[in-house]
PDB file of C-alpha atoms in Angstrom:
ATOM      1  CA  UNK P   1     255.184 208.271 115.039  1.00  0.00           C
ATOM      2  CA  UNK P   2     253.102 211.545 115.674  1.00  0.00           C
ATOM      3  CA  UNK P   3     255.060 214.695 114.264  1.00  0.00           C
ATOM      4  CA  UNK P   4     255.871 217.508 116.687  1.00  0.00           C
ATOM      5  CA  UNK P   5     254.726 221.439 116.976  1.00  0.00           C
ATOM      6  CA  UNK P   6     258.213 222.206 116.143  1.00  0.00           C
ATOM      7  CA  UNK P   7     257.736 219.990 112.805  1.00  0.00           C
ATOM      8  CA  UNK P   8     254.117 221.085 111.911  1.00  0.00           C
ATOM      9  CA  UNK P   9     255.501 224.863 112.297  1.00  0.00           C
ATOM     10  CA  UNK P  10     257.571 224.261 109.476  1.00  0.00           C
ATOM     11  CA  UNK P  11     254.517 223.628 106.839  1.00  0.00           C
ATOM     12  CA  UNK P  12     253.727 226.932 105.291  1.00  0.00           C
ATOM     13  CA  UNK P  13     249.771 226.612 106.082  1.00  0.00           C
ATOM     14  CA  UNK P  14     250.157 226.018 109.714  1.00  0.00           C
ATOM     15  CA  UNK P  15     253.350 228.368 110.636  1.00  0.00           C
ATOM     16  CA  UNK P  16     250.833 231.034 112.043  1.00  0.00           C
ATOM     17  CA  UNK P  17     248.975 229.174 114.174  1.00  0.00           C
ATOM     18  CA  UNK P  18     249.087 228.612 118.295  1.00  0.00           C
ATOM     19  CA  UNK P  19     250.831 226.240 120.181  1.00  0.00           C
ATOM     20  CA  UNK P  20     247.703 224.606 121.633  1.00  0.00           C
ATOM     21  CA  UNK P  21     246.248 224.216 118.166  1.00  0.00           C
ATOM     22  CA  UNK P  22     249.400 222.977 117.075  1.00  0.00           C
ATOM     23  CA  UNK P  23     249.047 219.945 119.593  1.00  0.00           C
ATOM     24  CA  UNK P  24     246.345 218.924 118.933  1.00  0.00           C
ATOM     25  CA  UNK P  25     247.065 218.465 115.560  1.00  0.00           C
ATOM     26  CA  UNK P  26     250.329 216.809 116.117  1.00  0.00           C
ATOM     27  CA  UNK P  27     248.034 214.035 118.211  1.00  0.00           C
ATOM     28  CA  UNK P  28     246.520 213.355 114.892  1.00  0.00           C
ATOM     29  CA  UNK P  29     249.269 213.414 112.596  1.00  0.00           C
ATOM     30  CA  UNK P  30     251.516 210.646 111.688  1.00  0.00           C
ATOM     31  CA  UNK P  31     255.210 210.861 109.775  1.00  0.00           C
ATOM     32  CA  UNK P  32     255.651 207.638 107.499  1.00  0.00           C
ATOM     33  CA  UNK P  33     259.001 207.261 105.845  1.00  0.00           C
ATOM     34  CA  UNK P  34     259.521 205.866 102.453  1.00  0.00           C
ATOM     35  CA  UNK P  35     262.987 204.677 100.912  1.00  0.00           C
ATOM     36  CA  UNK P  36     264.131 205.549  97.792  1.00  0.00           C
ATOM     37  CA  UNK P  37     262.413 204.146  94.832  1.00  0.00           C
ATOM     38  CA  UNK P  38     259.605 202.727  97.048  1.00  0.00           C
ATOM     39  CA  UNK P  39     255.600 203.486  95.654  1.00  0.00           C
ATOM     40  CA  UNK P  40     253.608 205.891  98.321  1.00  0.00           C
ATOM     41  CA  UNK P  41     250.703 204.450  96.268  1.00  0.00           C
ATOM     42  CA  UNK P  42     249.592 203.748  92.853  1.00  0.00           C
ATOM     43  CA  UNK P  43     247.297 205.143  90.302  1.00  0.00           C
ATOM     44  CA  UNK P  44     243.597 203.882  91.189  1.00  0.00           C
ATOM     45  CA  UNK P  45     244.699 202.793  94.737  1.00  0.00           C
ATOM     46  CA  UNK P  46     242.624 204.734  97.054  1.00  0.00           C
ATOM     47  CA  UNK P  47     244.231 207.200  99.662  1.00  0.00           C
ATOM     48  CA  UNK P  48     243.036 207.871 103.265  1.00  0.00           C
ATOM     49  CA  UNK P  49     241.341 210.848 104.171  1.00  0.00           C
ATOM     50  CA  UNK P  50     244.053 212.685 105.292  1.00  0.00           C
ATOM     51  CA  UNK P  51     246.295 215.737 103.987  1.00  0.00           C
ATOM     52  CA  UNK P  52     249.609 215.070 102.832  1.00  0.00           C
ATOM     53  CA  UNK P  53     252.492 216.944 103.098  1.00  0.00           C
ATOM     54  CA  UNK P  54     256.061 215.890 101.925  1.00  0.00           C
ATOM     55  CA  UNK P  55     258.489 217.100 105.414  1.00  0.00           C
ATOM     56  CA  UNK P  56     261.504 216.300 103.629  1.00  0.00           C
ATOM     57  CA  UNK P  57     262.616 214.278 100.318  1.00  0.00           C
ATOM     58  CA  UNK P  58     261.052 214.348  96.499  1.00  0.00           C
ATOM     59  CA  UNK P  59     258.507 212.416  94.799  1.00  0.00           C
ATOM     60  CA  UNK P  60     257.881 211.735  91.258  1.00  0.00           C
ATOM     61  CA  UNK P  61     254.169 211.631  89.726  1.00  0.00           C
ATOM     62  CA  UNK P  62     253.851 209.789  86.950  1.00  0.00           C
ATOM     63  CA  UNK P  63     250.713 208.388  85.103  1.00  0.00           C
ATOM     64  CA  UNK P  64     249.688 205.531  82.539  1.00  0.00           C
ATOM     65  CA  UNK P  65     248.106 206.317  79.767  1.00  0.00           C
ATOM     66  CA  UNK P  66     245.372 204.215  78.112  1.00  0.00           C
ATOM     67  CA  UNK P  67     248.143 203.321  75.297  1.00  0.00           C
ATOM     68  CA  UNK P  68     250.367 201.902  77.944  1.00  0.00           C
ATOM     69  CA  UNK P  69     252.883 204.444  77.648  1.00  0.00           C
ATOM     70  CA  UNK P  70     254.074 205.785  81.094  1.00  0.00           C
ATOM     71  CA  UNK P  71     254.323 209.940  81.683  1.00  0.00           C
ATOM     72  CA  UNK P  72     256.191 212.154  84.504  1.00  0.00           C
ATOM     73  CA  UNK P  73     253.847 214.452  85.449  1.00  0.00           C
ATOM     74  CA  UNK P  74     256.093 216.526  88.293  1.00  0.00           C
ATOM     75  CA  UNK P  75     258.430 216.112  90.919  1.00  0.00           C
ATOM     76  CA  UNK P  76     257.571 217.146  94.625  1.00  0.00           C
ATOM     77  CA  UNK P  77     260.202 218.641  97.153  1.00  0.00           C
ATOM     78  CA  UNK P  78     259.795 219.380 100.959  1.00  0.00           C
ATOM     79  CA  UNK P  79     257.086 221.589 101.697  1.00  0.00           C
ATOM     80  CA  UNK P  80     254.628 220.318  99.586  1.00  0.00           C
ATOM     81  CA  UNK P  81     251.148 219.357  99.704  1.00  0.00           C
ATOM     82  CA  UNK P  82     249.643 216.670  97.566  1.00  0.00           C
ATOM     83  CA  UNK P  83     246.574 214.059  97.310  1.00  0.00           C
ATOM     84  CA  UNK P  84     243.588 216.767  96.706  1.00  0.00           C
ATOM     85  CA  UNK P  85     241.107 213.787  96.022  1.00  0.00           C
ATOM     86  CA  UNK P  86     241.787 212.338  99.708  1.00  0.00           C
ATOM     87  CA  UNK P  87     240.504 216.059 101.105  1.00  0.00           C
ATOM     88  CA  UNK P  88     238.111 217.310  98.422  1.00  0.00           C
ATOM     89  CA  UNK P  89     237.347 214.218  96.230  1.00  0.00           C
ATOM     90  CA  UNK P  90     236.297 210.169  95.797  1.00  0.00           C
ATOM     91  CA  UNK P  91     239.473 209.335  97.115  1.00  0.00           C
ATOM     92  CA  UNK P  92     241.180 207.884  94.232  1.00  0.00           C
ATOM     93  CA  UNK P  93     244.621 208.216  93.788  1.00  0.00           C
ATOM     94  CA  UNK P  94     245.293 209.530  89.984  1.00  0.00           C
ATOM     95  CA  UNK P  95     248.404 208.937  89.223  1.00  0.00           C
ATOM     96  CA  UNK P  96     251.239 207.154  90.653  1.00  0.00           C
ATOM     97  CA  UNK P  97     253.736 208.429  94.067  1.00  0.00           C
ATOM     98  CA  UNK P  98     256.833 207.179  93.701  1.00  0.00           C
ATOM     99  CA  UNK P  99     260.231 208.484  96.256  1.00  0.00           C
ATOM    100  CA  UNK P 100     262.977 209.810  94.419  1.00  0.00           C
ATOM    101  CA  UNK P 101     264.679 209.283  97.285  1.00  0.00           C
ATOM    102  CA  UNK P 102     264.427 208.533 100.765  1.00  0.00           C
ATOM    103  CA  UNK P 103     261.522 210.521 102.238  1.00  0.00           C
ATOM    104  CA  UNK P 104     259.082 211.356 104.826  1.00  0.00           C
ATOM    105  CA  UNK P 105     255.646 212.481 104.542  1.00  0.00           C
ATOM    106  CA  UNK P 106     253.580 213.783 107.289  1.00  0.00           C
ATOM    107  CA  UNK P 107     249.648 213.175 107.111  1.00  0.00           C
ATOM    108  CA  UNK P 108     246.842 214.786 109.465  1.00  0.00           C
ATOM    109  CA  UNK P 109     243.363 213.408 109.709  1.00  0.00           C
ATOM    110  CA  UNK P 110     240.529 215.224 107.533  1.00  0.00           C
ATOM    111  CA  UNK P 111     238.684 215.162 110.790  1.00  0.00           C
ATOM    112  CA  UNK P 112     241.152 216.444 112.635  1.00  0.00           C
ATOM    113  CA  UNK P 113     241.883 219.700 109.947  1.00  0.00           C
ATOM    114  CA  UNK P 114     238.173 220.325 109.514  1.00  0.00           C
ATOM    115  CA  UNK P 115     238.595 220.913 113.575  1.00  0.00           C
ATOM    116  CA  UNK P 116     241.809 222.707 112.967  1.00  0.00           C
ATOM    117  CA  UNK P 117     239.869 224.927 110.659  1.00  0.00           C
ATOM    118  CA  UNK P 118     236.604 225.514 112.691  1.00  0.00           C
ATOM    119  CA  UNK P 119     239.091 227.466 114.827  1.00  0.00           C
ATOM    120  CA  UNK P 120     241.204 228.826 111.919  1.00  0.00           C
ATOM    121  CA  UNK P 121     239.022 229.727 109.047  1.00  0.00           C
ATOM    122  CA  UNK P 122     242.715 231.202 107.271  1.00  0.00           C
ATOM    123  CA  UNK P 123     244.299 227.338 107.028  1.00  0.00           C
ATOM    124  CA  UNK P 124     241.371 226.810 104.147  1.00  0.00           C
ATOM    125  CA  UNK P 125     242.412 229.912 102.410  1.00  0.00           C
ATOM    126  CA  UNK P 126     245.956 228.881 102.320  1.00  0.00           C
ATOM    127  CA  UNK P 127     244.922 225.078 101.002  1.00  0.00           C
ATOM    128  CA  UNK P 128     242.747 226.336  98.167  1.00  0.00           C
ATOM    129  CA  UNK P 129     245.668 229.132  97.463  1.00  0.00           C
ATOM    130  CA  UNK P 130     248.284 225.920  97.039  1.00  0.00           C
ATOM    131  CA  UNK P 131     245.738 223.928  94.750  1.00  0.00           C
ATOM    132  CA  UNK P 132     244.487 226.920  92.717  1.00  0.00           C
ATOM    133  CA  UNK P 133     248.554 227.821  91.769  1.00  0.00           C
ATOM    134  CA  UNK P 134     248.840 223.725  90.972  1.00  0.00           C
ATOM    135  CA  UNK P 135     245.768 223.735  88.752  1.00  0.00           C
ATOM    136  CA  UNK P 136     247.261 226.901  87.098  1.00  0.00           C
ATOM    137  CA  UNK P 137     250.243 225.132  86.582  1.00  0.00           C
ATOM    138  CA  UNK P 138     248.756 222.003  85.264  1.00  0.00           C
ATOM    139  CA  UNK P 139     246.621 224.328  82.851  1.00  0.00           C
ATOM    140  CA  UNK P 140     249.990 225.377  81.395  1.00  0.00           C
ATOM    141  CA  UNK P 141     251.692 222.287  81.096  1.00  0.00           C
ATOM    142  CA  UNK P 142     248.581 221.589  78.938  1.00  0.00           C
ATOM    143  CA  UNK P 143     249.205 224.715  76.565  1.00  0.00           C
ATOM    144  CA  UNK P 144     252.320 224.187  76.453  1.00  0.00           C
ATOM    145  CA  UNK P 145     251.677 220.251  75.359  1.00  0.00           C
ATOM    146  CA  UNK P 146     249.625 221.625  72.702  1.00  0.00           C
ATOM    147  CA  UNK P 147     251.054 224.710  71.114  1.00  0.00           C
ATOM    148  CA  UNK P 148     254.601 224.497  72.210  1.00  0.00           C
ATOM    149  CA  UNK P 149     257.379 223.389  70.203  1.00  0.00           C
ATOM    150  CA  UNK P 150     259.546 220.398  72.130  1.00  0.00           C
ATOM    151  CA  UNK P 151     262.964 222.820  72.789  1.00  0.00           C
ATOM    152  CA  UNK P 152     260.547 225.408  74.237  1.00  0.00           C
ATOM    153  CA  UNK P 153     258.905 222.953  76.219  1.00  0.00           C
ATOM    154  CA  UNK P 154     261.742 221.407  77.409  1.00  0.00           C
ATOM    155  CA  UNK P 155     263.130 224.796  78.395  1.00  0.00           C
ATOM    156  CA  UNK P 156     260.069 225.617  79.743  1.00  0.00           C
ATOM    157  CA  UNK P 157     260.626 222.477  82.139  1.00  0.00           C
ATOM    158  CA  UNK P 158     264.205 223.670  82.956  1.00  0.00           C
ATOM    159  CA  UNK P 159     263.410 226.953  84.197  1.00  0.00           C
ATOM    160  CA  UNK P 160     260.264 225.529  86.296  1.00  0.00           C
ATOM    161  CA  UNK P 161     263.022 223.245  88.369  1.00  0.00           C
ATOM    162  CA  UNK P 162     265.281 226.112  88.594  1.00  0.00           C
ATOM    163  CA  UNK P 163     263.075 228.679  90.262  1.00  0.00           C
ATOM    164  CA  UNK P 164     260.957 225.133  91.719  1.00  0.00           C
ATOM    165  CA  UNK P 165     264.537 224.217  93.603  1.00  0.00           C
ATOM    166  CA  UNK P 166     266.759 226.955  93.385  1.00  0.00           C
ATOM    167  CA  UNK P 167     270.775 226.458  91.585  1.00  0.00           C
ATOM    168  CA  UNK P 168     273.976 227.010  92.876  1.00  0.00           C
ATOM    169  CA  UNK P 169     275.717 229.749  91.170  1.00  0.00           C
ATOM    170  CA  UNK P 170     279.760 228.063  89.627  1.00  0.00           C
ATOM    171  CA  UNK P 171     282.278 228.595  87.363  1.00  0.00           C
ATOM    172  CA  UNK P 172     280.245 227.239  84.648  1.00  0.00           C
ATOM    173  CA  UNK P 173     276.973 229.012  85.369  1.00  0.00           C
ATOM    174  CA  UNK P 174     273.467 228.860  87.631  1.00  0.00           C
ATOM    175  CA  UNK P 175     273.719 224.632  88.503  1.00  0.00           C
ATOM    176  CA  UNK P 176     270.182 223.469  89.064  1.00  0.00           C
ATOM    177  CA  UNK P 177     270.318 221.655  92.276  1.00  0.00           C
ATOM    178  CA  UNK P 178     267.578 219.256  91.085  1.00  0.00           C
ATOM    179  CA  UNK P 179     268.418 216.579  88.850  1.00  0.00           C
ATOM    180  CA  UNK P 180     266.423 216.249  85.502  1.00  0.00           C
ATOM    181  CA  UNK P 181     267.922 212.994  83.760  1.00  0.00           C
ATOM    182  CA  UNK P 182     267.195 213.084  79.632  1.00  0.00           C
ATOM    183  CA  UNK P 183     264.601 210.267  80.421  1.00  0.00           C
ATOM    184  CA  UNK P 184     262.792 212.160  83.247  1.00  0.00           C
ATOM    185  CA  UNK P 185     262.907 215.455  81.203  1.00  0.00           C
ATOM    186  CA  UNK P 186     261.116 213.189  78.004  1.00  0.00           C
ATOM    187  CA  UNK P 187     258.562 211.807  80.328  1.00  0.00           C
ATOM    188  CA  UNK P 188     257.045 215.002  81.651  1.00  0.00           C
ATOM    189  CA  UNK P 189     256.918 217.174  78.130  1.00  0.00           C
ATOM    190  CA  UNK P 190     255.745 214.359  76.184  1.00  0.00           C
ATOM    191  CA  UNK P 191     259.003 213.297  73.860  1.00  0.00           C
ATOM    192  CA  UNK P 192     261.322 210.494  73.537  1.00  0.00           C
ATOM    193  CA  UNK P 193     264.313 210.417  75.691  1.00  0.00           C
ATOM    194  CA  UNK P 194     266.370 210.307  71.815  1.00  0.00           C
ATOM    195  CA  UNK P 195     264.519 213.955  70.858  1.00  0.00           C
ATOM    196  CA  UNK P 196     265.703 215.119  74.877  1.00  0.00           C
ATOM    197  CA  UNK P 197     268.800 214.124  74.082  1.00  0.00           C
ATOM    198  CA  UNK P 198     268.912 215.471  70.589  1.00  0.00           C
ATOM    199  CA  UNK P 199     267.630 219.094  71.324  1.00  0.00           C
ATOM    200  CA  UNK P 200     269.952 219.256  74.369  1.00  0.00           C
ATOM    201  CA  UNK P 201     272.865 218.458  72.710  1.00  0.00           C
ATOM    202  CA  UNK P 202     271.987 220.852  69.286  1.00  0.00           C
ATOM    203  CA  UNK P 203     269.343 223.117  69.985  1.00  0.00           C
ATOM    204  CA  UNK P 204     270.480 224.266  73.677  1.00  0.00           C
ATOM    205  CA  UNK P 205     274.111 223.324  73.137  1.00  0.00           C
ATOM    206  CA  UNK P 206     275.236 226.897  73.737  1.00  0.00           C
ATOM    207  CA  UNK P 207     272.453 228.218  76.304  1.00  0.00           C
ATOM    208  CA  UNK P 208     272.997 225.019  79.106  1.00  0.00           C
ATOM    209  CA  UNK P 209     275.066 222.282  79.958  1.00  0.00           C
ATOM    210  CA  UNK P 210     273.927 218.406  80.552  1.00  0.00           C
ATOM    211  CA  UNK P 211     276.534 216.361  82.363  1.00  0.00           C
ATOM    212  CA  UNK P 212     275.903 213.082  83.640  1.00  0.00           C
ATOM    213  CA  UNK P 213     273.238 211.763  85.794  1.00  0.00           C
ATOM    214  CA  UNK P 214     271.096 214.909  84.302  1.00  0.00           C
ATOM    215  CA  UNK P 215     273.188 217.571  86.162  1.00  0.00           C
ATOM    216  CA  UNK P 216     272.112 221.356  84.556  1.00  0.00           C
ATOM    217  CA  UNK P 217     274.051 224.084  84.438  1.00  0.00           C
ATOM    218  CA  UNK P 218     272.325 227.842  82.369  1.00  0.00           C
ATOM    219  CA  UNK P 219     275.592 228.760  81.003  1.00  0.00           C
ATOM    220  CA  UNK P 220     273.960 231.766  79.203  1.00  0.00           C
ATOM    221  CA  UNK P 221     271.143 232.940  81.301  1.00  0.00           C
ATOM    222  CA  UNK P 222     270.354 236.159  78.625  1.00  0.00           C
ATOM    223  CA  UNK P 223     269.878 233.525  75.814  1.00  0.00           C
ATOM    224  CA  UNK P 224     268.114 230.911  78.317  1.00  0.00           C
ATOM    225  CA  UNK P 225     265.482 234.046  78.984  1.00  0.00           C
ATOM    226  CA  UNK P 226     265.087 235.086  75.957  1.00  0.00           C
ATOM    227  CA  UNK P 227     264.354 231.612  74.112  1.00  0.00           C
ATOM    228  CA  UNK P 228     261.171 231.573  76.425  1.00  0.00           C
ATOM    229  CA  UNK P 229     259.825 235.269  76.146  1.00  0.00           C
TER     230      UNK P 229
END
């Protein structure tokens, strides 16, 4: 099924363009929907040349290391752009795509968007704008890996999905309205899900709350910003 204008409005990189531009893209686009837990692809597996946008739903990345252990690299939400080696690359998929739940992804032919941007130069600048903020993030995430104690990195990984998804403001605080279970959280800042549950439970005890199912509330936003200044 071939997304619409209407659809292909909606992702940030093509909102300013025309109608008639817009259609012809649409003609090469195609919306695939994955169920929850299903694989979009795995690490190695090649992709097709195509961009990739997430139109609605999350993804989780995650990556093998040579040791065997398995890692969370990030979540994606709607809006999203991901698989830079099927646009600018050899193709290969480097880590793993899995749907957190069920999802739909829209892809457009390379052909097709080198076309797109023939006519508008400004849809390359926005690409290598997303990519450039995503290798700045990754080049954090490394620091942080590094130099970081775990509580800081953890907190670190808290206040990412918070201003990532946005929270819901209760009685109890600023609610993250993405889930971060204690064995998601371990995964993507490199500790076991004992030393998640550990620092949660001692070290944040008084700045957030973890209820079941890895629900987050910032009880004490003040202390929250100040652990990470």
């Amino acid at each position: 099924m071939n997304a619409t204008i209407q659809q292909l409005k909606t992702i940030h990189i093509f909102s300013d363009l025309n109608a008639e531009v817009l259609a012809e893209l649409a003609r090469s686009s195609e919306i695939d929907i994955y169920q929850q837990g299903e694989v979009l692809i795995h690490e190695g597996e090649k992709f097709p040349a195509k961009l990739h946008v997430i139109f609605c739903g999350r993804f989780l990345v995650s990556k093998i290391a040579l040791s065997g252990k398995e890692s969370n690299l990030r979540a994606l939400s709607s809006g999203e752009m991901f698989a830079a080696p099927a646009l600018f690359g050899d193709g290969i998929a480097p880590a793993t795509v899995t749907a957190l739940q069920d999802s739909q992804i829209i892809t457009i032919d390379k052909s097709a968007l080198i076309k797109t941007i023939q006519t508008a130069p400004e849809v390359a600048l926005h690409i290598l704008h997303y990519f450039n903020q995503r290798l700045q993030e990754m080049h954090q995430t490394i620091h942080g890996l590094i130099s970081e104690k775990a509580v800081i990195r953890l907190a670190r990984l808290i206040q990412y999905t918070a201003r990532q998804y946005g929270v819901q403001e209760t009685k109890k605080g600023a609610c993250l309205k993405a889930r971060l279970p204690h064995q998601q959280m371990a995964r993507m800042v490199g500790i076991t899900y004992e030393e998640s549950v550990r620092i949660v439970k001692k070290e944040l005890a008084t700045i957030i709350l973890y209820e079941r199912g890895g629900i987050i509330t910032i009880q004490d936003s003040s202390a929250f910003e100040s652990l990470l200044f």
